[in-house]
PDB file of C-alpha atoms in Angstrom:
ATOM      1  CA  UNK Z 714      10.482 -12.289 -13.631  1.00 74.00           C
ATOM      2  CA  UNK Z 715       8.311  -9.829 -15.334  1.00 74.00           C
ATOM      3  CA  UNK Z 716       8.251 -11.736 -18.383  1.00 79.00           C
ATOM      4  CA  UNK Z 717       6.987 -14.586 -16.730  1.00 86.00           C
ATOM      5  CA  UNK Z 718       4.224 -12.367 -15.255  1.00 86.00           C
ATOM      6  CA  UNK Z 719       2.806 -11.259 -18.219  1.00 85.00           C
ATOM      7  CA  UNK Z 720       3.126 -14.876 -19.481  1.00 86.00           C
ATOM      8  CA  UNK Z 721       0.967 -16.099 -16.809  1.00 87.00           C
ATOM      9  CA  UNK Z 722      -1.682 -12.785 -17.333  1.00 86.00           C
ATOM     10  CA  UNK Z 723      -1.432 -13.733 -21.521  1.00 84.00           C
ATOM     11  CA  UNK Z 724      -2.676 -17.420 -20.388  1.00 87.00           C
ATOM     12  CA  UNK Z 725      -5.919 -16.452 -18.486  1.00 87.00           C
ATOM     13  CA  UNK Z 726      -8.701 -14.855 -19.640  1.00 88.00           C
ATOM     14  CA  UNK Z 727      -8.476 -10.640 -19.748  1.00 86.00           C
ATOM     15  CA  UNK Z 728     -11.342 -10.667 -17.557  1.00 88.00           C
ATOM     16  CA  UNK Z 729      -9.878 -12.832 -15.238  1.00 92.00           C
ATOM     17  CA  UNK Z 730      -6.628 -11.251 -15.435  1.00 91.00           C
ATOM     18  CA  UNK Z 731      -8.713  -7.868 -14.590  1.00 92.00           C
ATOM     19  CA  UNK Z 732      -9.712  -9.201 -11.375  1.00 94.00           C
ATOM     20  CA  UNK Z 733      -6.437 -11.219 -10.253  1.00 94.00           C
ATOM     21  CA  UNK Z 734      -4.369  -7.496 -11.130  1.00 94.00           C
ATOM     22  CA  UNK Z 735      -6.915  -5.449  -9.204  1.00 94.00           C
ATOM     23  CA  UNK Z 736      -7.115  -8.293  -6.124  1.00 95.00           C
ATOM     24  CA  UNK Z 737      -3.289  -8.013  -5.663  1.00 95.00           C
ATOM     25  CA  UNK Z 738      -3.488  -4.209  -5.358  1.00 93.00           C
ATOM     26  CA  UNK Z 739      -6.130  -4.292  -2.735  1.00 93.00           C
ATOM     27  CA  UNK Z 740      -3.598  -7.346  -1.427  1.00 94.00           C
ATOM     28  CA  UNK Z 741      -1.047  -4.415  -1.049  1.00 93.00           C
ATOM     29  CA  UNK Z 742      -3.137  -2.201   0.598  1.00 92.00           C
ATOM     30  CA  UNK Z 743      -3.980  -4.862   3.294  1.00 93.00           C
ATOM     31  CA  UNK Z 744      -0.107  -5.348   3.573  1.00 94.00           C
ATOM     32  CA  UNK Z 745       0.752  -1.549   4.169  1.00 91.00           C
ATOM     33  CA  UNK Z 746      -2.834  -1.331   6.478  1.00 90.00           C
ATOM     34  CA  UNK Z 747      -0.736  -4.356   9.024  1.00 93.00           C
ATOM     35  CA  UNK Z 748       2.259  -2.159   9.818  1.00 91.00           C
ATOM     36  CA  UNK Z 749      -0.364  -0.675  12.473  1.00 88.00           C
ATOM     37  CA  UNK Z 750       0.544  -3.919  14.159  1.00 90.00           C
ATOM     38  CA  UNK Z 751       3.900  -3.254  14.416  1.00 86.00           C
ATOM     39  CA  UNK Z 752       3.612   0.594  15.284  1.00 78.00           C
ATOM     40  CA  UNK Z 753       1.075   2.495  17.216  1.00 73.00           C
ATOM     41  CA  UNK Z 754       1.992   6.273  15.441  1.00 74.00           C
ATOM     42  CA  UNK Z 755       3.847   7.391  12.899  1.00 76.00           C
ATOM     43  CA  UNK Z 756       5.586  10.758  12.029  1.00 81.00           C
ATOM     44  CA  UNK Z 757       3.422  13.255  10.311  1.00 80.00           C
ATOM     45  CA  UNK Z 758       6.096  13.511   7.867  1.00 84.00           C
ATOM     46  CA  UNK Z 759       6.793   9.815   6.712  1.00 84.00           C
ATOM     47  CA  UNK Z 760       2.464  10.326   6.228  1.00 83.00           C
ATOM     48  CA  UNK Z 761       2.842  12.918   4.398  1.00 86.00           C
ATOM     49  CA  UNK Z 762       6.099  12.033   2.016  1.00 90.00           C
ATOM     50  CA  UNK Z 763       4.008   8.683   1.324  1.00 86.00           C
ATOM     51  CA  UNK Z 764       0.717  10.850   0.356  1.00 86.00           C
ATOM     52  CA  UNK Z 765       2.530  12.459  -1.569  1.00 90.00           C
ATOM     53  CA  UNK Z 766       4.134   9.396  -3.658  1.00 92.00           C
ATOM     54  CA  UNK Z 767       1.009   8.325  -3.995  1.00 89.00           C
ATOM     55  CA  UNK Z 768      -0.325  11.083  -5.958  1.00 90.00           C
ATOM     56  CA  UNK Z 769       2.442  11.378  -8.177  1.00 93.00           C
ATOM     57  CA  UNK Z 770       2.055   7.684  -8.970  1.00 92.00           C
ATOM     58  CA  UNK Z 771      -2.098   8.096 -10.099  1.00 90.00           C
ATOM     59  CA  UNK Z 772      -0.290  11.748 -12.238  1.00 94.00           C
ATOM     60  CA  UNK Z 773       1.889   9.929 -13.971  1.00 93.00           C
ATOM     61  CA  UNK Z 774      -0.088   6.791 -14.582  1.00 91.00           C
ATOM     62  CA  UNK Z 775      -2.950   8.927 -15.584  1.00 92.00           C
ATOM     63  CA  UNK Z 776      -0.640   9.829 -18.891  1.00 92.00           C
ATOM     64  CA  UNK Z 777       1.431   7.336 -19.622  1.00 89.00           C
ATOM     65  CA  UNK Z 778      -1.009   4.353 -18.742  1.00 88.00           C
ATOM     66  CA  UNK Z 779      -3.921   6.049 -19.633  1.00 90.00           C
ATOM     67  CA  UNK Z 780      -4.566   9.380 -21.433  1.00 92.00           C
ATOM     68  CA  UNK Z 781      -1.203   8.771 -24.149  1.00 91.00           C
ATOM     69  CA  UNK Z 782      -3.177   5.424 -24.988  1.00 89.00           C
ATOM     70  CA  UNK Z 783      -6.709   6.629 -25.387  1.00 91.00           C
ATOM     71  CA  UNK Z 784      -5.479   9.197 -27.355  1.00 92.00           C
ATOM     72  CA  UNK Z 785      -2.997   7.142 -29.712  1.00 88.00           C
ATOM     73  CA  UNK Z 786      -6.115   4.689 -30.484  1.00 86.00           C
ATOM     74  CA  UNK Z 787      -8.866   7.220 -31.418  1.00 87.00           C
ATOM     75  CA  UNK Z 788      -9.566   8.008 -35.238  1.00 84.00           C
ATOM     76  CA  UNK Z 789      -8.904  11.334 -36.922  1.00 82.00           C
ATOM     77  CA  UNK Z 790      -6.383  14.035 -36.757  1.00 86.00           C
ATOM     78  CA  UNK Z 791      -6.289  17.109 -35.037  1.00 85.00           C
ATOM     79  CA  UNK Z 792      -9.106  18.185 -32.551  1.00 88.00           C
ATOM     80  CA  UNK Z 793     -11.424  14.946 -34.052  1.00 90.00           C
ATOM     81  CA  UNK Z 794      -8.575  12.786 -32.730  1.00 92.00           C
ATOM     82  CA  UNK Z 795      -8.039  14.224 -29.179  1.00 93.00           C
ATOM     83  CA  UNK Z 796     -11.950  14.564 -28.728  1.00 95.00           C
ATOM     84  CA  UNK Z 797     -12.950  11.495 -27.535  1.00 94.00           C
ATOM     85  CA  UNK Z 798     -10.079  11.340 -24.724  1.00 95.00           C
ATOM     86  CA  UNK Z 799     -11.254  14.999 -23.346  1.00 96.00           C
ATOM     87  CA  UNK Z 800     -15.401  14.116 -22.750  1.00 96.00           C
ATOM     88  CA  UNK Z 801     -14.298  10.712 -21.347  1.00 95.00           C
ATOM     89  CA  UNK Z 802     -11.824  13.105 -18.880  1.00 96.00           C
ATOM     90  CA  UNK Z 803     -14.211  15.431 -18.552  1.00 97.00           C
ATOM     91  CA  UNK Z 804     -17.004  12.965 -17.078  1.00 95.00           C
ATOM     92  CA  UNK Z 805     -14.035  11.541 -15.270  1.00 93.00           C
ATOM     93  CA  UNK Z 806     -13.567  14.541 -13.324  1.00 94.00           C
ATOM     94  CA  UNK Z 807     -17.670  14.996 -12.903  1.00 94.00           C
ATOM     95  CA  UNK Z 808     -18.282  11.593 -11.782  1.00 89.00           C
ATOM     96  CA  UNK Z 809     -15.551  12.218  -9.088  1.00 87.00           C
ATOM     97  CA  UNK Z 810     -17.090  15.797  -8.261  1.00 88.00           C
ATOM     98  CA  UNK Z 811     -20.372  14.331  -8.139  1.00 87.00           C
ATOM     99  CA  UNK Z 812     -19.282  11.398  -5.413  1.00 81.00           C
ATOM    100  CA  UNK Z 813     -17.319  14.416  -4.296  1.00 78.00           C
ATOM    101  CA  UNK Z 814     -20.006  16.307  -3.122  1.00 80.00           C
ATOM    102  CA  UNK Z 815     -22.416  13.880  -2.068  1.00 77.00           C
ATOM    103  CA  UNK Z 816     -20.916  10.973  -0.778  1.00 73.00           C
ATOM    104  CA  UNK Z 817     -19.815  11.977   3.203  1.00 68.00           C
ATOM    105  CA  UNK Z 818     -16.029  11.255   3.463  1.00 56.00           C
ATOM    106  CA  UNK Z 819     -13.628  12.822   5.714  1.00 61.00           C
ATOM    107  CA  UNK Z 820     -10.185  13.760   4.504  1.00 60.00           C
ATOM    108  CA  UNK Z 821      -7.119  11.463   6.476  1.00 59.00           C
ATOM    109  CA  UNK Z 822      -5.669  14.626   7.632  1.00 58.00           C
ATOM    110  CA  UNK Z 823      -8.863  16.834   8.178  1.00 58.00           C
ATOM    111  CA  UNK Z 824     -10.704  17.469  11.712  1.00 63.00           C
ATOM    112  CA  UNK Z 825     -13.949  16.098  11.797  1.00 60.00           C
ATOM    113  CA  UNK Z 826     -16.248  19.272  11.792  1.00 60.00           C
ATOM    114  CA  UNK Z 827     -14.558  19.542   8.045  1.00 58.00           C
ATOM    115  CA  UNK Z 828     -16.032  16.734   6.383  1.00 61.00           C
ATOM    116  CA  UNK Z 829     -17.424  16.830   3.238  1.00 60.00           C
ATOM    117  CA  UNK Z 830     -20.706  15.695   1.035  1.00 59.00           C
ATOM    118  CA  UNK Z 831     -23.746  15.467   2.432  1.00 58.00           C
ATOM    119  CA  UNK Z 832     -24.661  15.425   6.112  1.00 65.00           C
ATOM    120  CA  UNK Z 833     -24.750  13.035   8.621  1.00 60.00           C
ATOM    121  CA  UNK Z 834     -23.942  11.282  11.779  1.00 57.00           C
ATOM    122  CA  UNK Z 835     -21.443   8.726  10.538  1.00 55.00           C
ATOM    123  CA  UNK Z 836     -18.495   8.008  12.796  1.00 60.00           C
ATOM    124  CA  UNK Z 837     -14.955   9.774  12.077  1.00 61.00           C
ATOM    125  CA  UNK Z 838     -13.629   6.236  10.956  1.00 64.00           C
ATOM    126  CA  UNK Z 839     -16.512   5.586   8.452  1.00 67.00           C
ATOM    127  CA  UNK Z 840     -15.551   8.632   6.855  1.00 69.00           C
ATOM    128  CA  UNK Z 841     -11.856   8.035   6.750  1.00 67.00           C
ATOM    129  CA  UNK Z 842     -12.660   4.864   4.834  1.00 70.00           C
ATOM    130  CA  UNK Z 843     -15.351   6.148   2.876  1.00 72.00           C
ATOM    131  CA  UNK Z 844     -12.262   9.216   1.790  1.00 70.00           C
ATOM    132  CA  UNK Z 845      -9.895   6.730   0.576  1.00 70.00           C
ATOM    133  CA  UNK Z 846     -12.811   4.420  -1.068  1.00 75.00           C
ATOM    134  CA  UNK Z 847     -13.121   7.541  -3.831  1.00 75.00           C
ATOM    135  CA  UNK Z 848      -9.395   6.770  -3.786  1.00 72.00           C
ATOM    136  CA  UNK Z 849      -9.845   3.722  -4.949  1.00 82.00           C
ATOM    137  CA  UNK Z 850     -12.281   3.612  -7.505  1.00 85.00           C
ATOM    138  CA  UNK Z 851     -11.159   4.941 -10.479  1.00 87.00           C
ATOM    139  CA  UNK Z 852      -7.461   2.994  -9.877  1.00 87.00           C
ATOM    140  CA  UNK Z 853      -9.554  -0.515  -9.867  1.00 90.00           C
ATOM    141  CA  UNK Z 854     -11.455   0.879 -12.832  1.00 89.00           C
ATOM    142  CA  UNK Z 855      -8.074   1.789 -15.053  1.00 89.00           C
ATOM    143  CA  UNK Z 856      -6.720  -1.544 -14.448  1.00 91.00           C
ATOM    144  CA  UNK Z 857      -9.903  -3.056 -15.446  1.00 90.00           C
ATOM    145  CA  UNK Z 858     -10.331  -0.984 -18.391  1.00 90.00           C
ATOM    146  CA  UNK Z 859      -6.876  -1.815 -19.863  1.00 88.00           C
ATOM    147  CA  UNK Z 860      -7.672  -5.813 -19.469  1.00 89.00           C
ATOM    148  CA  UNK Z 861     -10.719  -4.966 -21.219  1.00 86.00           C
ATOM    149  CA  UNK Z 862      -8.975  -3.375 -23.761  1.00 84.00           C
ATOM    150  CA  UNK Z 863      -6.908  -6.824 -24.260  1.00 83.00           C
ATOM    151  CA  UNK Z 864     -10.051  -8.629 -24.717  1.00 79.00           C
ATOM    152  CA  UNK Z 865     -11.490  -6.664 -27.265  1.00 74.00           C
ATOM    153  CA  UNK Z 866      -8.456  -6.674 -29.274  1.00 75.00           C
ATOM    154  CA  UNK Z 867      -7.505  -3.238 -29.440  1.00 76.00           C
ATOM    155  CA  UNK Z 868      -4.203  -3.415 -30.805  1.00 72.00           C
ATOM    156  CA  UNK Z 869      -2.899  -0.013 -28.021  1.00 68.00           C
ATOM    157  CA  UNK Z 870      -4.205  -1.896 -25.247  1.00 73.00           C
ATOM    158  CA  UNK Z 871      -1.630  -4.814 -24.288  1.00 80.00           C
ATOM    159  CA  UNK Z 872      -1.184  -7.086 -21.193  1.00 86.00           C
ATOM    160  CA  UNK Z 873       2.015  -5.707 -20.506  1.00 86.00           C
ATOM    161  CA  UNK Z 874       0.529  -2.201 -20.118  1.00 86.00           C
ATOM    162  CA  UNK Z 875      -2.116  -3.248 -17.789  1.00 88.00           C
ATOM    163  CA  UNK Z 876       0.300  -5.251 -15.393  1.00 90.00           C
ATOM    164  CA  UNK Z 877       2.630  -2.395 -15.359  1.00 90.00           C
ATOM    165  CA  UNK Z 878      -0.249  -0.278 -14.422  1.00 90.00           C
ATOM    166  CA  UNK Z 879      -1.146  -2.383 -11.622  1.00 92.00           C
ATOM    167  CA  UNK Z 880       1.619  -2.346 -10.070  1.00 91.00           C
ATOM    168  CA  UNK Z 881       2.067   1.183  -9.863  1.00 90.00           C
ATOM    169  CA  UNK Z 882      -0.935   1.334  -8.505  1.00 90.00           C
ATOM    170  CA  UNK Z 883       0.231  -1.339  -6.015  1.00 90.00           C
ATOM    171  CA  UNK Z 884       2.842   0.571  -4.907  1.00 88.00           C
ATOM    172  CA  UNK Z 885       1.058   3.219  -4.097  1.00 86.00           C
ATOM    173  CA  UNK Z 886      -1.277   1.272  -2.241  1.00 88.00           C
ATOM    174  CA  UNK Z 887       1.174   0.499   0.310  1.00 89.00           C
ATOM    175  CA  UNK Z 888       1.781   3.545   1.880  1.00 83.00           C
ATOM    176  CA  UNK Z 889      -2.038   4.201   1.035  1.00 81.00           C
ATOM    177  CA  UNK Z 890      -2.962   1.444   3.673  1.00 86.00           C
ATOM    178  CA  UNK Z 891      -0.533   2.673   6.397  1.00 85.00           C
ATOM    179  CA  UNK Z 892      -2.024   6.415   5.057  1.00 78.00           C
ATOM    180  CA  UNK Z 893      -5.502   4.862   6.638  1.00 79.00           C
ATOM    181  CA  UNK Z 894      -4.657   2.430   9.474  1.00 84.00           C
ATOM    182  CA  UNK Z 895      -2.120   4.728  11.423  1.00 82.00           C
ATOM    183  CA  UNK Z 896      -4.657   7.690  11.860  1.00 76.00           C
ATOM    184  CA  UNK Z 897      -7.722   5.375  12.847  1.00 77.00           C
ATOM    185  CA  UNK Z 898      -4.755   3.779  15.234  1.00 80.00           C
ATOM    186  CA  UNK Z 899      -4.194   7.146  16.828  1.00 76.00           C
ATOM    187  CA  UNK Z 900      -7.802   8.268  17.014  1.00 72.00           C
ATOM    188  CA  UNK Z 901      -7.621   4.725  19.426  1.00 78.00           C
ATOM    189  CA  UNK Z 902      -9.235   2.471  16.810  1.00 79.00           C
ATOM    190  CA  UNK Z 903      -7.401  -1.144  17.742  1.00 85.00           C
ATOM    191  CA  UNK Z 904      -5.245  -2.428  15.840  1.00 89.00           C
ATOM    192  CA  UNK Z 905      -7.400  -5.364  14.306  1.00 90.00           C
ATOM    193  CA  UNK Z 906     -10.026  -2.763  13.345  1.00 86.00           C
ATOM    194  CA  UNK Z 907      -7.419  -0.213  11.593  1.00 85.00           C
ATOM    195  CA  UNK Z 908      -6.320  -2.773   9.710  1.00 91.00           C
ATOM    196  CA  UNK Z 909      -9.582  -4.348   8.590  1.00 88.00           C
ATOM    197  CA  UNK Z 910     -10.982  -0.607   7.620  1.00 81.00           C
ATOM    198  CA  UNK Z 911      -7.565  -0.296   6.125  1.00 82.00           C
ATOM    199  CA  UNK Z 912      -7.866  -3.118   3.681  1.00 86.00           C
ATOM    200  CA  UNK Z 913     -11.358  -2.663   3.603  1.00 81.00           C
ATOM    201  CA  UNK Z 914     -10.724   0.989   1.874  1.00 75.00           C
ATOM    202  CA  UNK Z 915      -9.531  -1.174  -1.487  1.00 85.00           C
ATOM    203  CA  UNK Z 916     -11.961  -4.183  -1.174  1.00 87.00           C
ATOM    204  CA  UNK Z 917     -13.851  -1.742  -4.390  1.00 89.00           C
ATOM    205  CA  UNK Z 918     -10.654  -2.082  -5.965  1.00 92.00           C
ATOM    206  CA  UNK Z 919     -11.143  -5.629  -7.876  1.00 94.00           C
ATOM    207  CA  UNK Z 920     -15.177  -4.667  -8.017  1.00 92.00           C
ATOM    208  CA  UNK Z 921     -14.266  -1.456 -10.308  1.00 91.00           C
ATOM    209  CA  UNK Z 922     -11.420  -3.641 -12.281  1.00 92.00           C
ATOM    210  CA  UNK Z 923     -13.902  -6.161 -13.316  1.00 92.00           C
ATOM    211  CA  UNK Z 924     -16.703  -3.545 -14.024  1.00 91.00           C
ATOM    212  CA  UNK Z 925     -14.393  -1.874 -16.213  1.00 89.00           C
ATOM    213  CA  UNK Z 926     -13.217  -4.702 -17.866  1.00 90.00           C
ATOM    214  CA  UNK Z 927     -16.426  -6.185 -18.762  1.00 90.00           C
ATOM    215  CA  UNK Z 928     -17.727  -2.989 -20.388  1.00 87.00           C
ATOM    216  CA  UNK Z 929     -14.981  -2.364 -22.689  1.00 86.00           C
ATOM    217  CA  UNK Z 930     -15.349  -5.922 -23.540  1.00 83.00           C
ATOM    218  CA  UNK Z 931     -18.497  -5.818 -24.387  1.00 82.00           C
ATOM    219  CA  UNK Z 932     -19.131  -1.768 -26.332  1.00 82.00           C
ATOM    220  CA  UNK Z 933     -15.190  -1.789 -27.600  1.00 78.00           C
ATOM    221  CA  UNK Z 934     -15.811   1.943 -29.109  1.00 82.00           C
ATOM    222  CA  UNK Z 935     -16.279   3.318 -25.516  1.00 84.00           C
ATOM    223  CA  UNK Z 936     -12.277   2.156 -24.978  1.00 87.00           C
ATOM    224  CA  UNK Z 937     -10.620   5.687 -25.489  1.00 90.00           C
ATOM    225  CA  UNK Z 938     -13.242   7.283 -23.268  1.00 92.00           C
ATOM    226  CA  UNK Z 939     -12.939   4.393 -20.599  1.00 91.00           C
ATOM    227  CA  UNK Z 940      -9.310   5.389 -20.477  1.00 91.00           C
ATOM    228  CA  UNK Z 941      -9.678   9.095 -20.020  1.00 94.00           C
ATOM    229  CA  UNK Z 942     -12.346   8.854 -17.702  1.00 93.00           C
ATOM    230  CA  UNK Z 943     -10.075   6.842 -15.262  1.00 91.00           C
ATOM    231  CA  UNK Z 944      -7.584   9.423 -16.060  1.00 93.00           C
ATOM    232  CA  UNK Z 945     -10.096  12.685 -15.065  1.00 94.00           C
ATOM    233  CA  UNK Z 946     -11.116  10.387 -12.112  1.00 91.00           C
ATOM    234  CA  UNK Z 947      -7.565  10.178 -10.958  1.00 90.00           C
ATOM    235  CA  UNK Z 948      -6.422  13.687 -11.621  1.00 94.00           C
ATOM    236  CA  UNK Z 949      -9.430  14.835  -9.849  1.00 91.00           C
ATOM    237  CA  UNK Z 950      -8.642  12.806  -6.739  1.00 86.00           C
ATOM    238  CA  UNK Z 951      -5.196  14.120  -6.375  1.00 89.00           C
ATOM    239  CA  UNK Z 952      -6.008  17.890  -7.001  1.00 89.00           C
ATOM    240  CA  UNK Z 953      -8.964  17.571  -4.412  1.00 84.00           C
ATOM    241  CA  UNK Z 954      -7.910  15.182  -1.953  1.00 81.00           C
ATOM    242  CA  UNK Z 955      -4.354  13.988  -1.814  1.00 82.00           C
ATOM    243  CA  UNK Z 956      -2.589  17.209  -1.987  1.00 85.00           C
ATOM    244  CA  UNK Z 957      -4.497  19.102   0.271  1.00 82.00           C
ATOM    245  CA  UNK Z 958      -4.146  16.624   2.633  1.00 79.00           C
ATOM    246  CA  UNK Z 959      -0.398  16.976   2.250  1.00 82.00           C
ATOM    247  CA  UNK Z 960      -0.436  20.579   2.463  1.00 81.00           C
ATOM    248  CA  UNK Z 961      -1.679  20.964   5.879  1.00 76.00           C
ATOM    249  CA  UNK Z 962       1.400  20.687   8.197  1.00 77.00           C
ATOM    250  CA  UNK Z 963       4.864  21.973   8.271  1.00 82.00           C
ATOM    251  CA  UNK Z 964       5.968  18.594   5.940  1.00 82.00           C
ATOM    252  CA  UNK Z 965       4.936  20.143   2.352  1.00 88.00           C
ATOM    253  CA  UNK Z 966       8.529  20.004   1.291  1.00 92.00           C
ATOM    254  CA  UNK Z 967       8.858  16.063   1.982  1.00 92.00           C
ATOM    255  CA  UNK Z 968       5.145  15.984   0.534  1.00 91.00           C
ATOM    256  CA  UNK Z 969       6.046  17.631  -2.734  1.00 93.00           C
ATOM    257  CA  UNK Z 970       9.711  15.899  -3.089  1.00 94.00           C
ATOM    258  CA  UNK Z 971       7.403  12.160  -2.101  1.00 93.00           C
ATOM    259  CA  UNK Z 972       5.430  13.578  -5.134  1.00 94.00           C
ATOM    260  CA  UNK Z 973       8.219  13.897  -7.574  1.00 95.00           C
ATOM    261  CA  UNK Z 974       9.609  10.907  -6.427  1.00 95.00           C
ATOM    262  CA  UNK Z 975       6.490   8.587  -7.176  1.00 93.00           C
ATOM    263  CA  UNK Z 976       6.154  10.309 -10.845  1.00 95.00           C
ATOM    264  CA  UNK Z 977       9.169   9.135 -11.598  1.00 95.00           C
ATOM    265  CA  UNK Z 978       8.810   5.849 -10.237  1.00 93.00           C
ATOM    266  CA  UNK Z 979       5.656   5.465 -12.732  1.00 91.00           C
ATOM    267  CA  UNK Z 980       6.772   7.335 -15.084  1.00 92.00           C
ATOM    268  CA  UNK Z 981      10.166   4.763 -15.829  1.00 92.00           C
ATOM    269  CA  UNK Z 982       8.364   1.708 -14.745  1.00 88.00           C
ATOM    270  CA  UNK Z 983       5.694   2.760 -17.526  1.00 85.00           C
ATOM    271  CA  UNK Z 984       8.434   3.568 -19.626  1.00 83.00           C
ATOM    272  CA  UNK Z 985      11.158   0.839 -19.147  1.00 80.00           C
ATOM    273  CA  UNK Z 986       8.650  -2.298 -19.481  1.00 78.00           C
ATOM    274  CA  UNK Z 987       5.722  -0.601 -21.357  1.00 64.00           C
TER     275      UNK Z 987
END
């Protein structure tokens, strides 16, 4: 079955394949954002154990997909070679910092009076969304980037590696979308609403695919520090927002064993078909 997936992805354009990749994972986060119609709560820690997954899905696909690549395709040796993967990291991270700070977003698992960026009178749910939309950005752009790659035939950068990515990031888009529609659900949001915010978190998903795609198609040099800067973007998501959100109830165990658990699910997916 997978080979026939990356047949189909070989037989379209990259940029194409950028958005179709990056539309199924926002597809997936619609699917996990409809369990609220079959439940009205769930337990804090089946939340947490799947927060947790999540972030050690975007650590391990930060490496393997990402930062091993970007650093296997740039010229040199020594410090010349790794250069170019640590400033595209580096602005990675600052680009997330910057949205970080500025953007008003209000961590799933946080009380209201401790949201974060700039002020304002926003609703609770607009900032729930807005939270998992900083999420969601750099995953669309990775995926993106790798297709991109593919187009500008860079000989690290392969199909294969870019569908594998996706679906990691897929996977952790499930339990992403429940991770949104379930609190807005309990906060008395109805259940149409917490699913369309819940999907609605990913709709930037394909946007940043096909963003990244096109640039890398079009200044091929920039690949390696495409790559890394997806990678500081996710890294900086999961140090500021997804573990701290699973770190604030008596569930850090599950959280940090749902952590392991989606590392290695990335990790041998990455591995196994890369």
């Amino acid at each position: 079955m997978f080979d026939s997936i990356i047949e189909f992805f070989e037989s379209v354009s990259p940029i194409w394949g950028a958005l179709i990749a990056t539309t199924f994972t926002w597809l997936v986060t619609a699917l996990g954002a409809a369990v609220v119609f079959f439940f009205k709560t769930m337990k804090r820690s089946v939340l947490d154990g799947m927060l947790g997954f999540t972030g050690g899905v975007m650590v391990a696909a930060s490496f393997w997909s990402l930062l091993s690549p970007a650093i296997e395709m740039s010229e040199g040796e020594g410090f010349v070679k790794v250069l170019p993967s640590a400033i595209g990291f580096a602005l990675g991270a600052l680009f997330l910092f910057a949205l970080d700070k500025y953007m008003p977003h209000l961590h799933i698992n946080f009380k209201e009076s401790e949201s974060e960026g700039v002020e304002t009178n926003l609703h609770k749910t607009t900032l729930l969304i807005l939270a998992i939309t900083l999420h969601n950005i750099p995953e669309g752009l990775a995926v993106g980037v790798l297709f991109g790659g593919v187009a500008a035939g860079i000989p690290e950068a392969s199909i294969a590696g870019a569908v594998i990515l996706a679906i990691g990031i897929g996977i952790q888009n499930f339990p992403e979308g429940i991770a949104v529609s379930m609190p807005l659900r309990r906060h008395g949001v109805s259940r149409r609403k917490s699913f369309f915010y819940g999907q609605l978190s990913a709709i930037v998903e394909p946007v940043a695919g096909v963003i990244g795609a096109l640039a890398v198609t079009f200044f091929t040099p920039i690949l390696p520090y495409a790559l890394a800067f997806a990678a500081g973007a996710m890294i900086f998501v999961v140090v500021e927002e997804v573990v701290p959100e699973t770190q604030r109830d008596k569930y850090t165990d599950i959280a940090t064993l749902g952590f392991m658990g989606g590392f290695l699910v990335m990790m041998t997916l990455d591995v196994a078909l890369g």
